[in-house]
PDB file of C-alpha atoms in Angstrom:
ATOM      1  CA  MET P   1     -13.270  -6.834 -15.003  1.00  0.00           C
ATOM      2  CA  GLU P   2     -12.415  -5.386 -11.652  1.00  0.00           C
ATOM      3  CA  LEU P   3     -14.777  -2.725 -10.176  1.00  0.00           C
ATOM      4  CA  ARG P   4     -14.092  -0.140  -7.563  1.00  0.00           C
ATOM      5  CA  ASP P   5     -16.612   1.831  -5.532  1.00  0.00           C
ATOM      6  CA  LEU P   6     -16.859   5.633  -5.855  1.00  0.00           C
ATOM      7  CA  TYR P   7     -17.178   8.032  -3.022  1.00  0.00           C
ATOM      8  CA  ASN P   8     -18.017  11.720  -2.727  1.00  0.00           C
ATOM      9  CA  SER P   9     -15.684  14.352  -1.249  1.00  0.00           C
ATOM     10  CA  LYS P  10     -16.903  13.471   2.269  1.00  0.00           C
ATOM     11  CA  ARG P  11     -15.990   9.807   1.696  1.00  0.00           C
ATOM     12  CA  ILE P  12     -19.572   8.672   1.479  1.00  0.00           C
ATOM     13  CA  LEU P  13     -20.388   5.845  -0.972  1.00  0.00           C
ATOM     14  CA  THR P  14     -22.197   7.173  -4.043  1.00  0.00           C
ATOM     15  CA  GLY P  15     -23.512   3.786  -5.187  1.00  0.00           C
ATOM     16  CA  GLU P  16     -21.481   4.224  -8.407  1.00  0.00           C
ATOM     17  CA  VAL P  17     -18.673   1.980  -9.505  1.00  0.00           C
ATOM     18  CA  ILE P  18     -15.693   2.469 -11.886  1.00  0.00           C
ATOM     19  CA  GLN P  19     -13.823  -0.108 -13.870  1.00  0.00           C
ATOM     20  CA  LYS P  20     -10.126  -0.521 -12.922  1.00  0.00           C
ATOM     21  CA  GLY P  21      -7.999   1.676 -15.166  1.00  0.00           C
ATOM     22  CA  LYS P  22     -10.835   4.121 -16.106  1.00  0.00           C
ATOM     23  CA  LYS P  23     -10.592   7.829 -15.451  1.00  0.00           C
ATOM     24  CA  VAL P  24     -12.290   8.911 -12.224  1.00  0.00           C
ATOM     25  CA  PRO P  25     -15.088  11.410 -12.791  1.00  0.00           C
ATOM     26  CA  LYS P  26     -14.519  14.862 -11.360  1.00  0.00           C
ATOM     27  CA  GLY P  27     -15.751  15.193  -7.728  1.00  0.00           C
ATOM     28  CA  LYS P  28     -15.646  11.405  -7.246  1.00  0.00           C
ATOM     29  CA  TYR P  29     -12.979   9.412  -5.388  1.00  0.00           C
ATOM     30  CA  TYR P  30     -11.897   5.823  -4.926  1.00  0.00           C
ATOM     31  CA  ILE P  31      -9.933   4.189  -2.084  1.00  0.00           C
ATOM     32  CA  THR P  32      -6.259   3.307  -2.219  1.00  0.00           C
ATOM     33  CA  VAL P  33      -4.797   1.207   0.568  1.00  0.00           C
ATOM     34  CA  VAL P  34      -1.043   0.893   1.476  1.00  0.00           C
ATOM     35  CA  VAL P  35       0.586  -1.048   4.316  1.00  0.00           C
ATOM     36  CA  PHE P  36       3.940  -0.730   5.996  1.00  0.00           C
ATOM     37  CA  ILE P  37       5.035  -4.004   7.465  1.00  0.00           C
ATOM     38  CA  GLU P  38       7.835  -3.749   9.978  1.00  0.00           C
ATOM     39  CA  ASN P  39       9.646  -6.598  11.768  1.00  0.00           C
ATOM     40  CA  SER P  40      11.134  -6.633  15.194  1.00  0.00           C
ATOM     41  CA  LYS P  41      14.512  -5.568  13.831  1.00  0.00           C
ATOM     42  CA  GLY P  42      12.996  -2.279  12.545  1.00  0.00           C
ATOM     43  CA  GLU P  43      13.213  -3.383   8.840  1.00  0.00           C
ATOM     44  CA  PHE P  44      10.348  -2.817   6.376  1.00  0.00           C
ATOM     45  CA  LEU P  45       9.086  -5.449   3.991  1.00  0.00           C
ATOM     46  CA  LEU P  46       9.516  -4.027   0.464  1.00  0.00           C
ATOM     47  CA  GLN P  47       8.576  -5.338  -2.957  1.00  0.00           C
ATOM     48  CA  LYS P  48      10.162  -4.567  -6.227  1.00  0.00           C
ATOM     49  CA  ARG P  49       7.367  -3.918  -8.702  1.00  0.00           C
ATOM     50  CA  VAL P  50       7.381  -5.566 -12.125  1.00  0.00           C
ATOM     51  CA  PRO P  51       8.701  -3.276 -14.970  1.00  0.00           C
ATOM     52  CA  GLU P  52       5.082  -2.763 -16.246  1.00  0.00           C
ATOM     53  CA  LYS P  53       4.311  -1.116 -12.878  1.00  0.00           C
ATOM     54  CA  ASP P  54       7.498   1.056 -12.873  1.00  0.00           C
ATOM     55  CA  GLY P  55       9.995  -1.536 -11.695  1.00  0.00           C
ATOM     56  CA  LYS P  56      10.710   0.409  -8.453  1.00  0.00           C
ATOM     57  CA  TRP P  57      10.755  -0.557  -4.858  1.00  0.00           C
ATOM     58  CA  ALA P  58       7.591   0.124  -2.843  1.00  0.00           C
ATOM     59  CA  THR P  59       5.475  -1.266  -0.124  1.00  0.00           C
ATOM     60  CA  THR P  60       2.311  -3.403  -0.494  1.00  0.00           C
ATOM     61  CA  GLY P  61      -0.835  -1.676  -1.655  1.00  0.00           C
ATOM     62  CA  GLY P  62      -3.710  -1.418  -4.042  1.00  0.00           C
ATOM     63  CA  HIS P  63      -7.389  -0.738  -4.215  1.00  0.00           C
ATOM     64  CA  PRO P  64     -10.356  -2.397  -2.542  1.00  0.00           C
ATOM     65  CA  LYS P  65     -12.704  -4.167  -4.898  1.00  0.00           C
ATOM     66  CA  SER P  66     -16.332  -3.009  -5.019  1.00  0.00           C
ATOM     67  CA  GLY P  67     -18.049  -4.013  -1.819  1.00  0.00           C
ATOM     68  CA  GLU P  68     -14.844  -4.244   0.210  1.00  0.00           C
ATOM     69  CA  SER P  69     -14.018  -1.789   2.965  1.00  0.00           C
ATOM     70  CA  SER P  70     -10.634  -0.217   3.169  1.00  0.00           C
ATOM     71  CA  LEU P  71      -9.575  -2.669   5.875  1.00  0.00           C
ATOM     72  CA  GLU P  72     -10.867  -5.665   3.916  1.00  0.00           C
ATOM     73  CA  GLY P  73      -9.065  -4.280   0.843  1.00  0.00           C
ATOM     74  CA  ILE P  74      -5.663  -4.088   2.472  1.00  0.00           C
ATOM     75  CA  VAL P  75      -6.041  -7.628   3.839  1.00  0.00           C
ATOM     76  CA  THR P  76      -6.881  -8.746   0.297  1.00  0.00           C
ATOM     77  CA  GLU P  77      -3.879  -6.913  -1.219  1.00  0.00           C
ATOM     78  CA  ILE P  78      -1.484  -8.497   1.287  1.00  0.00           C
ATOM     79  CA  LYS P  79      -2.927 -11.916   0.419  1.00  0.00           C
ATOM     80  CA  GLU P  80      -2.804 -11.366  -3.365  1.00  0.00           C
ATOM     81  CA  GLU P  81       0.592  -9.733  -3.592  1.00  0.00           C
ATOM     82  CA  LEU P  82       2.452 -11.573  -0.908  1.00  0.00           C
ATOM     83  CA  GLY P  83       0.415 -14.740  -0.274  1.00  0.00           C
ATOM     84  CA  LEU P  84       0.243 -13.905   3.457  1.00  0.00           C
ATOM     85  CA  THR P  85      -2.890 -14.028   5.646  1.00  0.00           C
ATOM     86  CA  VAL P  86      -3.176 -11.273   8.251  1.00  0.00           C
ATOM     87  CA  LYS P  87      -6.072 -10.499  10.596  1.00  0.00           C
ATOM     88  CA  GLN P  88      -7.798  -7.133  10.412  1.00  0.00           C
ATOM     89  CA  ASN P  89      -7.060  -6.475  14.097  1.00  0.00           C
ATOM     90  CA  GLU P  90      -3.335  -6.713  13.448  1.00  0.00           C
ATOM     91  CA  LEU P  91      -3.451  -3.585  11.209  1.00  0.00           C
ATOM     92  CA  THR P  92      -3.411  -0.011  12.383  1.00  0.00           C
ATOM     93  CA  LEU P  93      -4.807   2.772  10.129  1.00  0.00           C
ATOM     94  CA  PHE P  94      -2.455   5.696  10.856  1.00  0.00           C
ATOM     95  CA  LYS P  95      -3.241   8.270   8.163  1.00  0.00           C
ATOM     96  CA  ILE P  96      -5.800   9.197   5.504  1.00  0.00           C
ATOM     97  CA  ILE P  97      -4.739  11.410   2.631  1.00  0.00           C
ATOM     98  CA  GLN P  98      -7.223  12.939   0.258  1.00  0.00           C
ATOM     99  CA  THR P  99      -5.888  13.561  -3.296  1.00  0.00           C
ATOM    100  CA  GLU P 100      -7.487  14.753  -6.490  1.00  0.00           C
ATOM    101  CA  ASP P 101      -9.138  11.431  -7.205  1.00  0.00           C
ATOM    102  CA  ASP P 102      -8.678   9.157  -4.233  1.00  0.00           C
ATOM    103  CA  PHE P 103      -8.448   8.706  -0.445  1.00  0.00           C
ATOM    104  CA  VAL P 104      -5.250   6.976   0.479  1.00  0.00           C
ATOM    105  CA  ASP P 105      -5.451   4.902   3.686  1.00  0.00           C
ATOM    106  CA  LEU P 106      -2.068   4.174   5.184  1.00  0.00           C
ATOM    107  CA  TYR P 107      -1.813   1.116   7.412  1.00  0.00           C
ATOM    108  CA  TYR P 108       0.904  -0.217   9.679  1.00  0.00           C
ATOM    109  CA  LEU P 109       1.588  -3.880  10.635  1.00  0.00           C
ATOM    110  CA  LYS P 110       4.266  -4.988  13.167  1.00  0.00           C
ATOM    111  CA  LYS P 111       5.000  -8.640  12.326  1.00  0.00           C
ATOM    112  CA  ASP P 112       7.991 -10.950  11.912  1.00  0.00           C
ATOM    113  CA  ILE P 113       7.466 -12.695   8.594  1.00  0.00           C
ATOM    114  CA  ASN P 114       9.719 -15.344   7.205  1.00  0.00           C
ATOM    115  CA  ILE P 115      10.646 -14.142   3.693  1.00  0.00           C
ATOM    116  CA  ASN P 116      10.503 -17.807   2.490  1.00  0.00           C
ATOM    117  CA  ASP P 117       6.770 -17.943   3.384  1.00  0.00           C
ATOM    118  CA  ILE P 118       6.035 -15.154   0.927  1.00  0.00           C
ATOM    119  CA  LYS P 119       4.406 -16.240  -2.377  1.00  0.00           C
ATOM    120  CA  ILE P 120       4.626 -13.245  -4.673  1.00  0.00           C
ATOM    121  CA  GLN P 121       2.073 -12.323  -7.265  1.00  0.00           C
ATOM    122  CA  LYS P 122       4.276 -12.539 -10.357  1.00  0.00           C
ATOM    123  CA  GLU P 123       2.002 -10.138 -12.374  1.00  0.00           C
ATOM    124  CA  GLU P 124       2.779  -7.336  -9.976  1.00  0.00           C
ATOM    125  CA  VAL P 125       5.801  -8.184  -7.853  1.00  0.00           C
ATOM    126  CA  GLU P 126       9.268  -9.179  -9.019  1.00  0.00           C
ATOM    127  CA  THR P 127      10.886  -9.840  -5.596  1.00  0.00           C
ATOM    128  CA  VAL P 128      10.627  -8.899  -1.954  1.00  0.00           C
ATOM    129  CA  LYS P 129      13.130  -8.062   0.794  1.00  0.00           C
ATOM    130  CA  TRP P 130      13.508  -6.563   4.245  1.00  0.00           C
ATOM    131  CA  ALA P 131      15.144  -3.151   4.334  1.00  0.00           C
ATOM    132  CA  SER P 132      16.372  -0.911   7.049  1.00  0.00           C
ATOM    133  CA  ARG P 133      15.603   2.805   7.246  1.00  0.00           C
ATOM    134  CA  LYS P 134      19.135   3.544   5.941  1.00  0.00           C
ATOM    135  CA  GLU P 135      18.700   1.156   3.023  1.00  0.00           C
ATOM    136  CA  ILE P 136      15.340   2.711   2.090  1.00  0.00           C
ATOM    137  CA  GLN P 137      16.857   6.211   2.203  1.00  0.00           C
ATOM    138  CA  ASN P 138      19.588   4.974  -0.115  1.00  0.00           C
ATOM    139  CA  MET P 139      16.960   3.637  -2.492  1.00  0.00           C
ATOM    140  CA  ILE P 140      15.173   7.040  -2.369  1.00  0.00           C
ATOM    141  CA  ASN P 141      18.450   8.846  -3.127  1.00  0.00           C
ATOM    142  CA  GLN P 142      19.176   6.489  -6.043  1.00  0.00           C
ATOM    143  CA  GLY P 143      15.666   7.122  -7.473  1.00  0.00           C
ATOM    144  CA  ILE P 144      14.723   3.423  -7.342  1.00  0.00           C
ATOM    145  CA  PHE P 145      11.931   3.861  -4.710  1.00  0.00           C
ATOM    146  CA  ASN P 146       8.460   4.644  -5.948  1.00  0.00           C
ATOM    147  CA  GLN P 147       7.764   8.399  -5.492  1.00  0.00           C
ATOM    148  CA  SER P 148       4.271   8.241  -3.985  1.00  0.00           C
ATOM    149  CA  HIS P 149       5.322   5.401  -1.712  1.00  0.00           C
ATOM    150  CA  GLU P 150       8.265   7.632  -0.640  1.00  0.00           C
ATOM    151  CA  LYS P 151       5.769  10.203   0.649  1.00  0.00           C
ATOM    152  CA  PHE P 152       3.765   7.486   2.371  1.00  0.00           C
ATOM    153  CA  TYR P 153       6.962   6.116   3.941  1.00  0.00           C
ATOM    154  CA  HIS P 154       7.762   9.556   5.491  1.00  0.00           C
ATOM    155  CA  TYR P 155       4.228   9.627   6.970  1.00  0.00           C
ATOM    156  CA  CYS P 156       4.878   6.188   8.421  1.00  0.00           C
ATOM    157  CA  LEU P 157       8.127   7.336  10.027  1.00  0.00           C
ATOM    158  CA  GLU P 158       6.309  10.378  11.525  1.00  0.00           C
ATOM    159  CA  PHE P 159       3.689   7.995  12.977  1.00  0.00           C
ATOM    160  CA  LEU P 160       6.389   5.609  14.404  1.00  0.00           C
ATOM    161  CA  ASP P 161       8.570   8.383  15.787  1.00  0.00           C
ATOM    162  CA  LYS P 162       5.797   9.954  17.820  1.00  0.00           C
TER     163      LYS P 162
END
């Protein structure tokens, strides 16, 4: 049973937790973490989600477990989903979005990773690949890129193009 911490609208811990998959009480929020990993060729590391999770292409992300900070949470998600160890100081938080029931923290990581070093979490990830901006745009046009991650991707491009 995985627990998540709940926050108030000012992102202050309430001391309450919620079980994964349960409805978030009105006026409470949890944290979502997402990372965009870019290599030196300007390609982004994408993962094809398992059919149970929509079967679409997206980037790595998830939710910190109770007691974890946002930064600790994204490091954990990278380890769980991709089998990769990254250091907290390699990550840059570039945007926070507040939605109806969560705060979405968008991170960026510039790192050359050998695709053969990735050990995917088979319960969540079907496969991974590097994709150029053009390839990602084609996936978006074809409707095979996760919609919420599409929005996050555009925020990442704004951040990178500044």
